[in-house]
Amino acid sequence: MVPQPPQAPKSNTGKVLGIVGAVVGVLVLGGVASAVVFQGGGGSKQSAGPKYRITVPQSLVGGKYSLAKDVSQQMGAQVPSDGVNAHGIRAAGGQYTGGTTSLVVSGIYGTIDDPEEGIDHMINGMTKSPGVEVAVPEKKFTPSDGGEPLTCGVDVKAVAGQKVTLEFCAWGTSSTTATVAQTDAADLAKAPESVDLQELADETSKIRSEVQVPATG
């Protein structure tokens, strides 16, 4: 599950690949599984059926990012189909690269009784993983295009003595819970406070419109 960040410094290539792979592991195994199996008050099960599903396009944001690997199958093997407030769940995700940026889209779709709780537990699944600390606490951002609010923040993950800055945004609906997160191979340990989360929210809103599509059938 290791993407191939392009144009990484040759002397650092192995290190960068290992770090990015570890960050991907946090997202896929921690966040997505937690969004399904979270404990909560237990809302009433939705009866109308899911409105959306998560897809893995070959490219995102007008070709800015290209798909390096579809990890939906690996995610699906780790995610239960039913949880306290999530039912008939399937997982989908992809690793993308663009310039020196490695970007991961990961999510679940089915029936979500409590979308906000799903977002909270997906983020908690990431932040509570070993070696991860919250650098910039998550908060709501409204995209400049007027789309639905996103929950965005910055984590730092320690891998083999290297700190990696991981910026992310998440969203949830009655049928999806998903996150977009990215690292930059050219500046793995960038200052978390320097991350422009409004800019990330604006881009994530575009990605959301591309990966979240109406459910059919």
Coordinates of C-alpha atoms in Angstrom, one line a residue:
M1 CA 0.0 0.0 0.0
V2 CA 2.9 2.4 -0.7
P3 CA 2.4 5.1 -3.4
Q4 CA 5.3 6.3 -5.5
P5 CA 6.0 10.0 -4.7
P6 CA 7.6 11.4 -7.9
Q7 CA 10.9 13.3 -8.0
A8 CA 11.8 12.6 -4.4
P9 CA 15.5 13.2 -3.7
K10 CA 17.4 10.1 -4.7
S11 CA 19.3 9.8 -1.5
N12 CA 16.0 9.9 0.4
T13 CA 13.7 7.9 -1.8
G14 CA 13.6 4.8 0.4
K15 CA 13.0 6.8 3.5
V16 CA 10.2 8.8 1.8
L17 CA 8.4 5.7 0.5
G18 CA 8.5 4.1 4.0
I19 CA 7.2 7.2 5.7
V20 CA 4.4 7.7 3.2
G21 CA 3.4 4.1 3.5
A22 CA 3.2 4.3 7.2
V23 CA 1.0 7.4 7.0
V24 CA -1.3 5.6 4.5
G25 CA -1.6 2.8 7.0
V26 CA -2.8 5.2 9.7
L27 CA -5.5 6.5 7.4
V28 CA -6.8 3.2 6.0
L29 CA -6.7 1.0 9.0
G30 CA -7.2 3.5 11.8
G31 CA -9.7 6.1 10.5
V32 CA -11.9 4.1 8.2
A33 CA -12.4 1.1 10.5
S34 CA -13.1 3.4 13.4
A35 CA -15.8 5.2 11.4
V36 CA -17.7 1.9 11.1
V37 CA -17.3 0.3 14.5
F38 CA -17.5 3.5 16.7
Q39 CA -19.5 3.3 19.9
G40 CA -22.3 5.9 20.1
G41 CA -25.8 6.6 21.1
G42 CA -27.2 4.6 18.2
G43 CA -29.4 6.6 15.9
S44 CA -32.4 5.3 14.1
K45 CA -31.4 3.2 11.1
Q46 CA -32.1 5.1 7.9
S47 CA -34.7 3.4 5.7
A48 CA -34.4 5.3 2.4
G49 CA -31.1 3.7 1.4
P50 CA -27.8 5.4 0.7
K51 CA -27.8 8.5 -1.6
Y52 CA -24.1 8.5 -2.4
R53 CA -21.1 6.2 -2.9
I54 CA -17.4 6.8 -2.9
T55 CA -15.5 6.1 -6.1
V56 CA -11.8 6.1 -7.1
P57 CA -11.3 8.1 -10.3
Q58 CA -8.1 7.8 -12.4
S59 CA -7.3 11.5 -11.7
L60 CA -8.5 14.4 -9.5
V61 CA -8.8 18.2 -9.8
G62 CA -8.5 18.4 -13.5
G63 CA -5.5 16.0 -13.7
K64 CA -3.5 17.6 -10.9
Y65 CA -3.4 14.3 -9.1
S66 CA -3.0 10.8 -10.8
L67 CA -4.1 7.5 -9.2
A68 CA -1.1 5.5 -8.0
K69 CA -3.0 2.7 -6.5
D70 CA -6.6 1.7 -5.8
V71 CA -6.6 0.4 -2.2
S72 CA -10.3 -0.3 -1.9
Q73 CA -9.9 -4.1 -1.7
Q74 CA -7.3 -3.9 1.1
M75 CA -9.6 -1.5 3.0
G76 CA -12.6 -3.6 2.5
A77 CA -10.8 -6.6 4.1
Q78 CA -10.3 -4.5 7.3
V79 CA -13.7 -2.8 7.5
P80 CA -16.8 -4.6 8.9
S81 CA -20.0 -4.2 6.9
D82 CA -22.0 -3.2 10.0
G83 CA -21.4 -1.2 13.2
V84 CA -23.3 0.6 15.9
N85 CA -24.5 3.4 13.6
A86 CA -23.3 2.2 10.2
H87 CA -24.9 -0.5 8.1
G88 CA -24.3 -2.2 4.8
I89 CA -20.9 -0.6 4.6
R90 CA -18.4 -0.8 1.8
A91 CA -14.9 0.9 1.7
A92 CA -13.2 2.7 -1.1
G93 CA -9.9 4.5 -1.4
G94 CA -7.0 5.5 -3.6
Q95 CA -3.5 6.8 -3.3
Y96 CA -2.7 9.7 -5.7
T97 CA 0.4 11.7 -6.6
G98 CA 0.9 15.1 -8.0
G99 CA 4.3 16.8 -8.2
T100 CA 5.9 16.0 -4.8
T101 CA 2.5 15.6 -3.1
S102 CA 1.1 12.2 -2.0
L103 CA -2.6 12.4 -1.4
V104 CA -4.9 9.7 0.0
V105 CA -8.7 9.6 -0.4
S106 CA -10.3 7.0 1.9
G107 CA -13.9 6.5 2.9
I108 CA -16.9 4.3 3.5
Y109 CA -20.4 4.3 2.1
G110 CA -23.7 2.7 3.0
T111 CA -26.1 3.9 5.6
I112 CA -24.7 6.2 8.3
D113 CA -27.1 7.1 11.1
D114 CA -25.0 9.9 12.6
P115 CA -22.8 11.7 10.0
E116 CA -21.1 14.0 12.5
E117 CA -20.2 11.1 14.8
G118 CA -18.8 9.2 11.8
I119 CA -16.5 12.2 11.1
D120 CA -15.4 12.4 14.7
H121 CA -14.5 8.7 14.9
M122 CA -12.7 8.7 11.5
I123 CA -10.5 11.5 12.7
N124 CA -10.1 9.9 16.2
G125 CA -9.0 6.7 14.5
M126 CA -6.2 8.6 12.8
T127 CA -5.1 10.7 15.7
K128 CA -5.1 7.9 18.3
S129 CA -2.8 5.7 16.2
P130 CA 0.7 5.1 17.6
G131 CA 3.2 7.9 16.9
V132 CA 0.5 10.5 15.9
E133 CA 0.0 13.8 17.7
V134 CA -2.5 16.5 17.0
A135 CA -0.6 19.6 15.7
V136 CA -3.6 21.8 14.7
P137 CA -6.9 20.7 16.2
E138 CA -9.6 20.1 13.6
K139 CA -12.3 22.6 13.0
K140 CA -15.0 23.4 10.5
F141 CA -14.2 25.2 7.2
T142 CA -16.8 26.3 4.6
P143 CA -15.3 26.0 1.1
S144 CA -15.0 29.2 -1.0
D145 CA -17.2 27.5 -3.6
G146 CA -20.1 27.4 -1.1
G147 CA -20.0 23.6 -0.6
E148 CA -21.0 21.9 2.6
P149 CA -18.5 22.5 5.5
L150 CA -15.5 20.2 6.0
T151 CA -13.7 19.3 9.1
C152 CA -9.9 20.0 8.7
G153 CA -6.8 19.8 10.8
V154 CA -3.1 18.8 10.9
D155 CA -1.5 15.8 12.5
V156 CA 2.2 15.0 12.9
K157 CA 3.3 11.3 12.7
A158 CA 6.7 10.1 13.9
V159 CA 8.2 7.4 11.7
A160 CA 11.7 6.1 12.3
G161 CA 12.8 9.3 13.9
Q162 CA 11.2 11.4 11.1
K163 CA 8.3 13.7 11.8
V164 CA 5.7 13.8 9.0
T165 CA 3.2 16.6 8.7
L166 CA -0.2 15.3 7.6
E167 CA -2.9 17.7 6.7
F168 CA -6.5 16.4 6.2
C169 CA -10.1 17.3 5.7
A170 CA -13.1 15.0 6.4
W171 CA -16.8 15.0 5.6
G172 CA -19.9 12.9 6.3
T173 CA -23.4 12.4 5.0
S174 CA -26.1 10.0 5.7
S175 CA -24.4 7.6 3.3
T176 CA -20.7 8.5 3.3
T177 CA -17.8 9.2 5.7
A178 CA -14.6 10.1 4.0
T179 CA -11.3 11.9 4.3
V180 CA -8.6 13.5 2.1
A181 CA -5.1 13.7 3.5
Q182 CA -1.8 14.7 2.0
T183 CA 1.9 14.9 2.7
D184 CA 4.6 16.6 0.7
A185 CA 7.8 14.6 -0.1
A186 CA 9.7 17.9 -0.6
D187 CA 8.9 19.1 2.9
L188 CA 7.8 16.2 5.1
A189 CA 8.2 18.0 8.3
K190 CA 6.7 21.4 7.3
A191 CA 5.6 23.6 10.2
P192 CA 2.0 22.5 11.0
E193 CA 0.9 26.1 11.7
S194 CA 2.0 27.1 8.1
V195 CA -0.6 24.8 6.5
D196 CA -3.4 26.8 4.9
L197 CA -6.4 24.7 5.9
Q198 CA -8.9 27.0 4.1
E199 CA -7.0 26.3 0.9
L200 CA -7.1 22.6 1.7
A201 CA -10.8 22.7 2.3
D202 CA -11.3 24.4 -1.0
E203 CA -9.4 21.7 -2.8
T204 CA -11.1 18.9 -0.9
S205 CA -14.5 20.3 -1.8
K206 CA -13.5 19.8 -5.5
I207 CA -12.2 16.3 -4.7
R208 CA -15.4 15.5 -2.9
S209 CA -17.5 16.4 -5.9
E210 CA -15.4 14.0 -8.0
V211 CA -15.3 11.0 -5.7
Q212 CA -18.7 11.2 -4.1
V213 CA -21.3 10.3 -6.7
P214 CA -25.0 9.4 -6.5
A215 CA -25.7 5.8 -5.6
T216 CA -27.3 3.7 -8.3
G217 CA -29.4 0.6 -8.2

